[in-house]
Amino acid sequence: MDNKKELLSRHVKDVKLKKGMSVRELVDSQREIGGFSAQHMIQGIDILKEMLDDKKSFNFFSFPADIIATGLRGMVADSIKHFDAVMTTCGTLDHDLAKAYGGKYSLGSFEVDDNKLKEMDIYRLGNIFIGSDQYGLAVEKYFTEIMNDIYKSKDYKTEYSPSELLREFGKRITDPESILRQAYLNNVPIYCPGIVDGAFGTQIVLFSQDHNFKLNLLKDEIELSNISFDNKTTGALMLGGGISKHHVIWWNQFKGGLDYAVYITTASQYDGSLSGARLTEAVSWGKVKQKAHYTTIDGDITVILPVMFSYLELF
Amino acid sequence: MDNKKELLSRHVKDVKLKKGMSVRELVDSQREIGGFSAQHMIQGIDILKEMLDDKKSFNFFSFPADIIATGLRGMVADSIKHFDAVMTTCGTLDHDLAKAYGGKYSLGSFEVDDNKLKEMDIYRLGNIFIGSDQYGLAVEKYFTEIMNDIYKSKDYKTEYSPSELLREFGKRITDPESILRQAYLNNVPIYCPGIVDGAFGTQIVLFSQDHNFKLNLLKDEIELSNISFDNKTTGALMLGGGISKHHVIWWNQFKGGLDYAVYITTASQYDGSLSGARLTEAVSWGKVKQKAHYTTIDGDITVILPVMFSYLELF
Amino acid sequence: MDNKKELLSRHVKDVKLKKGMSVRELVDSQREIGGFSAQHMIQGIDILKEMLDDKKSFNFFSFPADIIATGLRGMVADSIKHFDAVMTTCGTLDHDLAKAYGGKYSLGSFEVDDNKLKEMDIYRLGNIFIGSDQYGLAVEKYFTEIMNDIYKSKDYKTEYSPSELLREFGKRITDPESILRQAYLNNVPIYCPGIVDGAFGTQIVLFSQDHNFKLNLLKDEIELSNISFDNKTTGALMLGGGISKHHVIWWNQFKGGLDYAVYITTASQYDGSLSGARLTEAVSWGKVKQKAHYTTIDGDITVILPVMFSYLELF
Amino acid sequence: MDNKKELLSRHVKDVKLKKGMSVRELVDSQREIGGFSAQHMIQGIDILKEMLDDKKSFNFFSFPADIIATGLRGMVADSIKHFDAVMTTCGTLDHDLAKAYGGKYSLGSFEVDDNKLKEMDIYRLGNIFIGSDQYGLAVEKYFTEIMNDIYKSKDYKTEYSPSELLREFGKRITDPESILRQAYLNNVPIYCPGIVDGAFGTQIVLFSQDHNFKLNLLKDEIELSNISFDNKTTGALMLGGGISKHHVIWWNQFKGGLDYAVYITTASQYDGSLSGARLTEAVSWGKVKQKAHYTTIDGDITVILPVMFSYLELF
């Protein structure tokens, strides 16, 4: 960055809107607006396009549970076939299962009296309301139903890695909007290193208490290790921080880092948190390559992702 | 909020994307996603539509300067005709004037060595780079040129309120993408209570030192007071916090509060700041009516506003 | 930063707490904790110490209004004698006047129903509750009382800059906890470029309508310009963003930038806002010197400032 | 909240600082400042005091890894004896082990060129620098040394829950500043539901490939389930979000929720994330009791925790 001319070479242009614009036209019209997060969003779109077009790249898609509580679940499910592996948290399984069983989540509000909600047996997840019968009970029933079916099948193995178990669930779920279902149909493994942390995990615990069932987390780790060593080129779209982000970049360090990385977050870096860390910090660790194409987009996934996926036609 | 059935009545629906979607289709497809900020963005769109359709409503549009450093400047300029008054900061005048004079702003990056930029005479505004000659000098030259023309005109008054002065500037600026120009052409006053805080203000100071020129801030305040007392119905789209937000809600308290209010911000409320305060806090002050239609949207304006304005066809 | 040894030279040490620690001992014990914001807080303390010890440095203290709504008002008032100029917003005057008149502010909560507060005539400022009679009416009465006294005095001038007017108020306020009072007693000018934006400003407007009174903002700007040109060395403690921060760094650019700068904020930089901009961005503009000692501390002022002022014995 | 008098009963008082104040005096002087986060910090202190004084309460302490990279590690280690269980992430084990082995972490900076750090084999964690030989290699060596010792001991079991394994490590670590050590010495179990996500986890994977070793996560879950069912009264101090926070509140829902809860975070709630969710949201889920004493403190742990622990004499 020593060439002034070059630094000042791409000029900000005033945006002009017009009637009936498509999402693609709108985004393209913003390519030179020099917007703050908008510029990163457009970089993210371009990096994702390159990553998904790179046939040699093994591409991860990571996300936490809250996204799956929203209607982005359907959009995420539809997009899974474009990725090679999913990394997520237990809550994703809970919401996916509850919804696949017919559980209804409702549009709510952040500004409510949670005591009153408690008295009405309504759970609040941000500005989403969930009747308690639409969630915990739904997960319990559907889990038990499917798990018993797995147990009774002639292929039952007594020991499962999370990805193997989730594949068996995907095989049996019928809802086409389900993430587990789409992952199964498209042969995309779902890794879930913190699988015990939620309703699905608690159900596994309960099931294991009176059935011959073991959970083998290390097996998935070996698979992830193999992915890291087998793929010279890797990429990741990471929604939100926490364990689903960290576990993607963690394993990618062993191959010298991700080649493509797009991270969308609302977290700040000043507190030293993994969630707040920009991807550039991951470069110092070798979790993202120095020459990688990467960008961190600050903002709410529910606003940004639909624009990105619509532009990229990830459905 | 005591009716459980009602609280759970609007169900979250999975989004389905499709090829070639228009912005309008994308937004409408998200109406039931129960997205976190997305839900607020859609509420904001609906409130703005209602507000702009309400012919009796006097509508404010407030924004700070950084937005005008981006290419949103053209979009904002095009939309001004839909509002009744603008409230902004001195920096808006600076960027608008610099650009109207031909100043070029460039797409840059947050992650650079500011010492190196300093040595190359490049100013950084977030991820926008500005060659020093494209800004300060441009403002100085264009200000002097126009101000001298005002001074020599037969209508010269020796004392100006900010809105009167900005109107004279708008009359003389030729760039159709200019906010001052579009405000003039559409007879929309621009209020700027902190007009001394920037290059435009410093130029006023310099000009006043060797010319018979007085700045009368109180006159604009009386105008704002009259707007408050004359309009039973008022609304506001407020981008970002600070003085431009506060001055809109401040004057609207004297009429019992805004009837429509949409606020887009990245600030947090926990620190008690005016910028972080949700609009609901303004209800306690009578700055927003209890029955007003209002929403606070968390997020970056450069991502959110193009979607909103495109949907609303504000151009 | 090319010397690895040097980059790794200051080791993180585990903190040990002990009984009855003084604030000074606690802070000193944290000097090597490598804490995220804690490290910046300690840098800030050290820079402030150096700045206040530098007898040649002209030192600004800027802050917004919300801080003055809290009990930090007394602490800020006590510290003013250590600075050479104050930069603030209209709301500071409002809260200072209301409290000097006996207005009571109360400990409240963020999580309340603002509609109910409205019905009880309680204003909410973050988690502070203010009975409406403790604020607006108090400001109105005390302003009128003092302003009439100024008007009737033999020194009445018909035209005042904000700093001149605030000095006259400080002369007449009796509350020793008052910021205006302490500034007057210690001969520290208070600059307020956005003085019209609040209750004090509205009172000025009303007073000017039936009295011979003019507000001259440009005069204060000339004073600030002179400060910039007369002082080779300058420093600033800036609490929060907005106009009070910007106006300090704005005028300091004309002398080549601040030599000492400490900025405490909760704002994020990703949205390109002035409030979110780290001080390093100001280096590119020449508002902070390249060789300046400066730091940006992320966090809530009500938690950080008492520790800093206690350590520095700024009372 | 229908009684106006009561809502306005606790008045904000101006703080007065004085020479040589102790931390306790400083905090106590702030009890009536009505500070924004300061008020929550003080509530947090009071709730923690009550919780730790309640002999019937089973108290959790949860935290993520980044805190342990700082010198707060020693402070956290010293405080563990005051709690009944620890919930944390794999990174905590990594940093604790690396440091116990003599690894040196260094005070760094957020604003550096991560490419240069990479070339010098320096990892960056926020503003902490870590020479690569001080971390990964240290963890590997010390893990192997201790794990081999466990393997060779006559009590070796072939299958371990994370808490059992960590107890064996604590038994063998000699560094008194170590969290694992102090937990062992004080008989406090460390739960780590995402134990595979980091260096310690990877070492387990490697070890298990050529040794007869199984990791049993479900066993710890059953223990947590028992804690939930056995303890009528529970409390938690939760630093930061993610899996360590969620797993504490998750299990506490089965007993009707936490009775005491203090959560310190920098995350925002608007994005619907678990990390950003205020504790009041957890009330709707029954993860925190309606009548619980709880507060959410926004801010950086490295600034807030030393003040709290010093006040509470948690050492």
PDB file of N, CA, C and O in Angstrom, chain C residues 119-153:
ATOM      1  N   GLU C 119     -47.226   7.724  31.124  1.00  0.00           N
ATOM      2  CA  GLU C 119     -48.479   8.028  31.839  1.00  0.00           C
ATOM      3  C   GLU C 119     -48.226   8.577  33.249  1.00  0.00           C
ATOM      4  O   GLU C 119     -49.066   9.277  33.796  1.00  0.00           O
ATOM      5  N   MET C 120     -47.064   8.240  33.777  1.00  0.00           N
ATOM      6  CA  MET C 120     -46.726   8.757  35.114  1.00  0.00           C
ATOM      7  C   MET C 120     -45.834   9.992  35.039  1.00  0.00           C
ATOM      8  O   MET C 120     -45.280  10.423  36.051  1.00  0.00           O
ATOM      9  N   ASP C 121     -45.643  10.527  33.840  1.00  0.00           N
ATOM     10  CA  ASP C 121     -44.767  11.694  33.651  1.00  0.00           C
ATOM     11  C   ASP C 121     -43.360  11.452  34.151  1.00  0.00           C
ATOM     12  O   ASP C 121     -42.751  12.296  34.811  1.00  0.00           O
ATOM     13  N   ILE C 122     -42.862  10.285  33.838  1.00  0.00           N
ATOM     14  CA  ILE C 122     -41.466   9.971  34.168  1.00  0.00           C
ATOM     15  C   ILE C 122     -40.695   9.827  32.868  1.00  0.00           C
ATOM     16  O   ILE C 122     -41.090   9.067  31.992  1.00  0.00           O
ATOM     17  N   TYR C 123     -39.626  10.592  32.743  1.00  0.00           N
ATOM     18  CA  TYR C 123     -38.752  10.456  31.588  1.00  0.00           C
ATOM     19  C   TYR C 123     -37.734   9.360  31.888  1.00  0.00           C
ATOM     20  O   TYR C 123     -37.304   9.222  33.030  1.00  0.00           O
ATOM     21  N   ARG C 124     -37.338   8.626  30.864  1.00  0.00           N
ATOM     22  CA  ARG C 124     -36.291   7.621  31.050  1.00  0.00           C
ATOM     23  C   ARG C 124     -35.062   7.992  30.230  1.00  0.00           C
ATOM     24  O   ARG C 124     -35.171   8.294  29.050  1.00  0.00           O
ATOM     25  N   LEU C 125     -33.918   7.978  30.863  1.00  0.00           N
ATOM     26  CA  LEU C 125     -32.649   8.217  30.163  1.00  0.00           C
ATOM     27  C   LEU C 125     -31.791   7.004  30.480  1.00  0.00           C
ATOM     28  O   LEU C 125     -31.161   6.931  31.536  1.00  0.00           O
ATOM     29  N   GLY C 126     -31.822   6.023  29.597  1.00  0.00           N
ATOM     30  CA  GLY C 126     -31.145   4.750  29.884  1.00  0.00           C
ATOM     31  C   GLY C 126     -31.805   4.107  31.073  1.00  0.00           C
ATOM     32  O   GLY C 126     -33.017   3.832  31.034  1.00  0.00           O
ATOM     33  N   ASN C 127     -31.050   3.883  32.135  1.00  0.00           N
ATOM     34  CA  ASN C 127     -31.667   3.330  33.350  1.00  0.00           C
ATOM     35  C   ASN C 127     -31.806   4.386  34.450  1.00  0.00           C
ATOM     36  O   ASN C 127     -31.807   4.063  35.636  1.00  0.00           O
ATOM     37  N   ILE C 128     -31.948   5.639  34.019  1.00  0.00           N
ATOM     38  CA  ILE C 128     -32.229   6.711  34.972  1.00  0.00           C
ATOM     39  C   ILE C 128     -33.653   7.194  34.742  1.00  0.00           C
ATOM     40  O   ILE C 128     -34.073   7.368  33.594  1.00  0.00           O
ATOM     41  N   PHE C 129     -34.387   7.372  35.819  1.00  0.00           N
ATOM     42  CA  PHE C 129     -35.754   7.914  35.733  1.00  0.00           C
ATOM     43  C   PHE C 129     -35.738   9.371  36.203  1.00  0.00           C
ATOM     44  O   PHE C 129     -35.067   9.708  37.188  1.00  0.00           O
ATOM     45  N   ILE C 130     -36.487  10.204  35.513  1.00  0.00           N
ATOM     46  CA  ILE C 130     -36.537  11.621  35.871  1.00  0.00           C
ATOM     47  C   ILE C 130     -37.991  12.069  35.860  1.00  0.00           C
ATOM     48  O   ILE C 130     -38.645  12.031  34.819  1.00  0.00           O
ATOM     49  N   GLY C 131     -38.503  12.463  37.020  1.00  0.00           N
ATOM     50  CA  GLY C 131     -39.845  13.043  37.049  1.00  0.00           C
ATOM     51  C   GLY C 131     -39.848  14.295  36.191  1.00  0.00           C
ATOM     52  O   GLY C 131     -38.902  15.089  36.262  1.00  0.00           O
ATOM     53  N   SER C 132     -40.874  14.460  35.360  1.00  0.00           N
ATOM     54  CA  SER C 132     -40.825  15.552  34.384  1.00  0.00           C
ATOM     55  C   SER C 132     -40.672  16.905  35.080  1.00  0.00           C
ATOM     56  O   SER C 132     -40.054  17.819  34.531  1.00  0.00           O
ATOM     57  N   ASP C 133     -41.202  17.028  36.282  1.00  0.00           N
ATOM     58  CA  ASP C 133     -41.073  18.309  37.000  1.00  0.00           C
ATOM     59  C   ASP C 133     -39.654  18.549  37.512  1.00  0.00           C
ATOM     60  O   ASP C 133     -39.305  19.668  37.886  1.00  0.00           O
ATOM     61  N   GLN C 134     -38.842  17.505  37.549  1.00  0.00           N
ATOM     62  CA  GLN C 134     -37.467  17.647  38.037  1.00  0.00           C
ATOM     63  C   GLN C 134     -36.523  18.126  36.936  1.00  0.00           C
ATOM     64  O   GLN C 134     -35.371  18.420  37.198  1.00  0.00           O
ATOM     65  N   TYR C 135     -37.017  18.184  35.712  1.00  0.00           N
ATOM     66  CA  TYR C 135     -36.121  18.485  34.596  1.00  0.00           C
ATOM     67  C   TYR C 135     -36.569  19.738  33.809  1.00  0.00           C
ATOM     68  O   TYR C 135     -36.090  20.838  34.065  1.00  0.00           O
ATOM     69  N   GLY C 136     -37.508  19.557  32.903  1.00  0.00           N
ATOM     70  CA  GLY C 136     -37.868  20.667  31.996  1.00  0.00           C
ATOM     71  C   GLY C 136     -38.247  21.927  32.755  1.00  0.00           C
ATOM     72  O   GLY C 136     -37.749  23.026  32.475  1.00  0.00           O
ATOM     73  N   LEU C 137     -39.113  21.752  33.719  1.00  0.00           N
ATOM     74  CA  LEU C 137     -39.590  22.896  34.494  1.00  0.00           C
ATOM     75  C   LEU C 137     -38.440  23.521  35.281  1.00  0.00           C
ATOM     76  O   LEU C 137     -38.317  24.744  35.382  1.00  0.00           O
ATOM     77  N   ALA C 138     -37.597  22.649  35.842  1.00  0.00           N
ATOM     78  CA  ALA C 138     -36.454  23.135  36.614  1.00  0.00           C
ATOM     79  C   ALA C 138     -35.521  23.954  35.723  1.00  0.00           C
ATOM     80  O   ALA C 138     -35.076  25.044  36.098  1.00  0.00           O
ATOM     81  N   VAL C 139     -35.242  23.424  34.546  1.00  0.00           N
ATOM     82  CA  VAL C 139     -34.367  24.149  33.613  1.00  0.00           C
ATOM     83  C   VAL C 139     -35.003  25.497  33.263  1.00  0.00           C
ATOM     84  O   VAL C 139     -34.342  26.543  33.293  1.00  0.00           O
ATOM     85  N   GLU C 140     -36.276  25.451  32.957  1.00  0.00           N
ATOM     86  CA  GLU C 140     -36.978  26.682  32.548  1.00  0.00           C
ATOM     87  C   GLU C 140     -36.908  27.748  33.650  1.00  0.00           C
ATOM     88  O   GLU C 140     -36.565  28.902  33.405  1.00  0.00           O
ATOM     89  N   LYS C 141     -37.239  27.324  34.860  1.00  0.00           N
ATOM     90  CA  LYS C 141     -37.269  28.283  35.966  1.00  0.00           C
ATOM     91  C   LYS C 141     -35.887  28.853  36.282  1.00  0.00           C
ATOM     92  O   LYS C 141     -35.720  30.058  36.449  1.00  0.00           O
ATOM     93  N   TYR C 142     -34.918  27.960  36.380  1.00  0.00           N
ATOM     94  CA  TYR C 142     -33.582  28.409  36.782  1.00  0.00           C
ATOM     95  C   TYR C 142     -32.959  29.243  35.655  1.00  0.00           C
ATOM     96  O   TYR C 142     -32.312  30.258  35.899  1.00  0.00           O
ATOM     97  N   PHE C 143     -33.167  28.799  34.424  1.00  0.00           N
ATOM     98  CA  PHE C 143     -32.661  29.575  33.286  1.00  0.00           C
ATOM     99  C   PHE C 143     -33.230  30.984  33.333  1.00  0.00           C
ATOM    100  O   PHE C 143     -32.505  31.975  33.225  1.00  0.00           O
ATOM    101  N   THR C 144     -34.541  31.084  33.492  1.00  0.00           N
ATOM    102  CA  THR C 144     -35.204  32.393  33.464  1.00  0.00           C
ATOM    103  C   THR C 144     -34.707  33.277  34.606  1.00  0.00           C
ATOM    104  O   THR C 144     -34.399  34.455  34.406  1.00  0.00           O
ATOM    105  N   GLU C 145     -34.596  32.669  35.775  1.00  0.00           N
ATOM    106  CA  GLU C 145     -34.111  33.400  36.938  1.00  0.00           C
ATOM    107  C   GLU C 145     -32.714  33.987  36.686  1.00  0.00           C
ATOM    108  O   GLU C 145     -32.470  35.186  36.884  1.00  0.00           O
ATOM    109  N   ILE C 146     -31.826  33.114  36.216  1.00  0.00           N
ATOM    110  CA  ILE C 146     -30.438  33.561  36.003  1.00  0.00           C
ATOM    111  C   ILE C 146     -30.348  34.508  34.805  1.00  0.00           C
ATOM    112  O   ILE C 146     -29.678  35.539  34.852  1.00  0.00           O
ATOM    113  N   MET C 147     -31.059  34.154  33.748  1.00  0.00           N
ATOM    114  CA  MET C 147     -30.984  34.975  32.527  1.00  0.00           C
ATOM    115  C   MET C 147     -31.513  36.380  32.794  1.00  0.00           C
ATOM    116  O   MET C 147     -30.940  37.363  32.300  1.00  0.00           O
ATOM    117  N   ASN C 148     -32.557  36.468  33.570  1.00  0.00           N
ATOM    118  CA  ASN C 148     -33.078  37.794  33.921  1.00  0.00           C
ATOM    119  C   ASN C 148     -32.063  38.580  34.743  1.00  0.00           C
ATOM    120  O   ASN C 148     -31.916  39.790  34.575  1.00  0.00           O
ATOM    121  N   ASP C 149     -31.368  37.856  35.601  1.00  0.00           N
ATOM    122  CA  ASP C 149     -30.342  38.514  36.399  1.00  0.00           C
ATOM    123  C   ASP C 149     -29.204  39.030  35.511  1.00  0.00           C
ATOM    124  O   ASP C 149     -28.690  40.134  35.713  1.00  0.00           O
ATOM    125  N   ILE C 150     -28.829  38.221  34.544  1.00  0.00           N
ATOM    126  CA  ILE C 150     -27.785  38.663  33.595  1.00  0.00           C
ATOM    127  C   ILE C 150     -28.287  39.888  32.831  1.00  0.00           C
ATOM    128  O   ILE C 150     -27.565  40.872  32.660  1.00  0.00           O
ATOM    129  N   TYR C 151     -29.523  39.817  32.408  1.00  0.00           N
ATOM    130  CA  TYR C 151     -30.132  40.880  31.585  1.00  0.00           C
ATOM    131  C   TYR C 151     -30.169  42.201  32.332  1.00  0.00           C
ATOM    132  O   TYR C 151     -29.949  43.272  31.762  1.00  0.00           O
ATOM    133  N   LYS C 152     -30.423  42.087  33.618  1.00  0.00           N
ATOM    134  CA  LYS C 152     -30.538  43.306  34.417  1.00  0.00           C
ATOM    135  C   LYS C 152     -29.181  43.843  34.895  1.00  0.00           C
ATOM    136  O   LYS C 152     -29.105  44.972  35.389  1.00  0.00           O
ATOM    137  N   SER C 153     -28.141  43.029  34.753  1.00  0.00           N
ATOM    138  CA  SER C 153     -26.842  43.478  35.262  1.00  0.00           C
ATOM    139  C   SER C 153     -26.305  44.597  34.377  1.00  0.00           C
ATOM    140  O   SER C 153     -26.636  44.690  33.187  1.00  0.00           O
TER     141      SER C 153
END
